[in-house]
Amino acid sequence: MAYDFLDIKLIVNGEQVSARVPARMHLVDFLRMELELTGSHLGCEHGICGACSVRVDGVVVRGCLVLAAQCDGSDVLTIEGLSESKEVVDLQNTFVERNAMQCGFCTPGMLMTAAELLAKNDKMARNEIREFMSGNFCRCTGYHAIIDAIEITMEARREEERS
Amino acid sequence: MKSKGAITPLDRQHSYVGRNLSRDKAKRAVNGRGRYTDDITLPRTVHAAFVRSPYAHAMITDIDVDIAKAEEGVVLVMTGAELKELCTGPWVGTLSVFPTMKTAPQYPMAVDRACWQGEPVVMVVANSRAAAEDAAELVSITYKELPVVAHKETALEKNSNLVHPDLKDNLAYEKVIDTGDVGEAFAGADHVVEATFDFGRHTAVSLEPRAILASFEKDTEELTIYTSSQTPHMFQAIIARTLGLPEHKCRVVAPFVGGSFGLKIHSFGDEFAATAASLKLGRPVKFIADRLESFLTDIHARENTVTGKMAVSSQGKIEALEIDILSGVGAYSQYPRTSVFEANQILNITGGPYKHQNYKARMRVAYMNKVPTSQYRAVGHPIGNSVGEALVDLAAEKIGMDPVEIRRRNIMEDNSYPRTTASGIEVADMSHQKCLETLVERMKYDDLVQERNSLRAEGIFRGIGIAAFIKGTAPGPAGYYGAGGAPIASQDAATVKIEPSGNIICAVGVTDQGQGVDTVMQQITAGAVGVLPEMVRVIEGDTDATPYGGGTYASRATAIGGEATYQAALALRAELLRLAGALLQREPETLDIIDGNVVDLGTENIRMPLAEIGRIGHFQVAELPNDIQPQLSHTKRFRLNDALYIFTNGIHGAYVEVDCDTGFITLLKQWVVEDCGRVINPILADEQVRGGSVQGIGGALYEHCIYDDQAQLLNGSLIDYLVPMASEMPDIDVAHVQTHTGVSELGSKGVGESGTGASPAVVMNAVNDAISPFEAKVTVQPMTPDVLLKALNRI
Ligand code: FES
Ligand code: FES
């Protein structure tokens, strides 16, 4: 079967990337298979589970619902890039300390979403954090520890601002 | 076995057992550097996709693969009949411990008849998954539809359609137990309560789907499999036996596993087909189930209807319990663990916390044209506990007694063990009373009752639920698998060795899927040998690198694998002290090992670092007296003896609010007090309970594999199959009572299923308490708004 291919140029985790991609290939397949960035995961490919969450032009999107070809000219950040940037290193450390993950499959997506929440710098009640995180499925933790980790980090950041 | 209360190395001040150590894998996961099966690709890897039966039951009359085969990128197309030729024989999913059980023989892919929707029929292997899927669409299969068995309720009727005509009927297994005199107890009872409970089918939904990468070296006939598995050694045994390979040449590696919950202890036809493709091609073959394939072909669980009745005295004494279980399974009994366990566990554990001596239970298991069911987290317990605990509440209501009080009067006393439950299982080292009182205190039960009552007056309907439980963990060899004849190890083993650097390697047969099994073993080893945790590295999940073991299932890793690790670590410690004694010319009994140094016992003066023993033991052995051969590596095994399981116990509490106009349930808070014996790492144990509880809530409220009358799955996506998300879930308060088991020196029991096992029970009880002003009762799970509104007579 013949399929269309498209040439794209984009920035992924700060690096220039040029590639020829099948028109039908979604962004996470591209990241995982072509760029070997395996930190973004696929749990449903229907836009429900959030395991594929990545940042495109500063906004968190479901990488399974975006075509690689759509990202021509975009700036894409994956968990690998987020880690490197140290933007949420406090949250990552708290995730580890608070045991806010078990199998870890949802974790990159959770962190991507939580990073967006932390960037808002709003004071949020626990149930509001739960609400914000409710697009990311975790089968292992029951969420309590994840919400704790986000709450602890949020509080620590406020504390730091105050002092 | 051990004298109770003796001080062990783990109880010392310098032990790392009982502390919240962080997990190494977690450090990788937060940076996106976990390595799951699909993250591994070997040179020349090709990818498998499957054509699956669209019908629940059909003859396969013709298969045409020519067009598919000719597609660019396609390297292999294999039919079920062709795969059969590569198999040594069919799977037969029976165990000899279920003597009258029957099942039809099964091959990894349908040969001439498909028996459930989603059963693999043809495999296409190509240079990408996308190419394989494209070519799979070009395979043309002609089917002749056959009559379908879609409902367990009619499957056992005389004139029912048959899943397998050769079996003559659809009855997989029937068993009755009858202890005491149930008939007399009911006849003479002050009160009898009864109800019928219905539990929908649901499934594991591990976020990482099933995954395998099989790589066969034709020249040496060595097979390496990377797979998302809880049980690498079992997989090795079964793959070797099914495909006729020498077991010692099959290596199975379980890298990071993205959730499993019992799903990944089974054999799935597509994984065997992909392995067979690698054998044929001499190339690595990868198969990753997509979400639809997961819903269609992962094992399902829980589809049961249970009728139960309980006799109770006016003083609140439970006199007798009788249940009748109808269990609806799939088209085959899942190989090699069978599909009758769920019903059997319901029969074992229903009413398990209580002292009554009259118990009768019947289970019947019916085949249907649906995907096979089998072991999923807390097998049978969510059902048995829901039934038993609902009946206790009904009894309490009948005699006007508080649900806590009736339990207080009937639970087994903490000083009454060992003893046997009415179902005939032996239990020991339990703490129902302590757990109950701890729960009441932590819930502030009386205040909660007051709050509920006063809100009720305002038209806000809140309910409090209580559910006690027992849980079978860490199955023994006298039980089902070992004695049943399957190649599944119930023993487990650990090798603990010192390296030249003085650091310690611990290799275990149990495996980690994120519970922190590796961290637990690290702590046990560090505690028992006397080193810092960072001096210990744990290896698991690789049949080439670990001693033979059963892997992780049925909450066995810490209880069984932990004891093996403890004993191996103690053996190494004894040897290190012997060597140190020889080098220091001291009696070993006068020495101790603390934080990686040999010290004087008592004063803790450092005499030599373990690195010194590592160096001498490996390189400068001549420094030791001639009569000493240093034994720097120790392997120990641990098995249970006669016990079926190490039973644990605990109790849940829940507080919910029901919107009686919409049928929506809001979970306000949940409490769990459980007794898993010695807790090695509290934060890991807590999160097992929390995650497990939410998994139980999922089944109780949302999750349901819905089939139509033709046994077609109607909701095979995460869009239509609802799972618990963060916004609907409550905070869960967890506490542990630690009654050490007497069967091991470590004293740990299983913890991984204590949440799931009773969570549905407590939520159902809380919901029924909330709607009690309407004299309504919910006995159907999942308790969807529809179910609620029907119970409330609103629709
Ligand atoms: S994989 Fe994209 S939302 Fe699930
Ligand atoms: S940690 Fe396993 S899915 Fe979230």
mmCIF file of C-alpha atoms and ligand atoms in Angstrom, chain A residues 41-53 62-65, chain B residues 718, ligand 1:
data_model
loop_
_atom_site.group_PDB
_atom_site.id
_atom_site.type_symbol
_atom_site.label_atom_id
_atom_site.label_comp_id
_atom_site.label_asym_id
_atom_site.label_seq_id
_atom_site.Cartn_x
_atom_site.Cartn_y
_atom_site.Cartn_z
ATOM 1 C CA HIS A 41 4.030 6.045 26.520
ATOM 2 C CA LEU A 42 0.964 4.765 24.746
ATOM 3 C CA GLY A 43 -1.867 3.442 26.874
ATOM 4 C CA CYS A 44 -4.894 3.808 24.645
ATOM 5 C CA GLU A 45 -4.241 5.838 21.478
ATOM 6 C CA HIS A 46 -7.702 7.261 21.942
ATOM 7 C CA GLY A 47 -6.912 10.383 23.881
ATOM 8 C CA ILE A 48 -8.193 9.044 27.193
ATOM 9 C CA CYS A 49 -5.334 7.839 29.381
ATOM 10 C CA GLY A 50 -2.850 10.712 29.153
ATOM 11 C CA ALA A 51 0.204 8.428 29.139
ATOM 12 C CA CYS A 52 1.255 10.086 25.881
ATOM 13 C CA SER A 53 1.118 13.679 27.177
ATOM 14 C CA ARG A 62 -2.225 14.091 23.828
ATOM 15 C CA GLY A 63 0.595 12.941 21.622
ATOM 16 C CA CYS A 64 -1.511 10.086 20.285
ATOM 17 C CA LEU A 65 -4.043 12.510 18.849
ATOM 18 C CA LEU B 718 -11.158 3.396 27.339
HETATM 19 S S1 FES C 1 -2.230 7.039 24.571
HETATM 20 FE FE1 FES C 1 -2.786 9.064 24.189
HETATM 21 S S2 FES C 1 -4.309 9.406 25.656
HETATM 22 FE FE2 FES C 1 -3.865 7.299 25.911
#
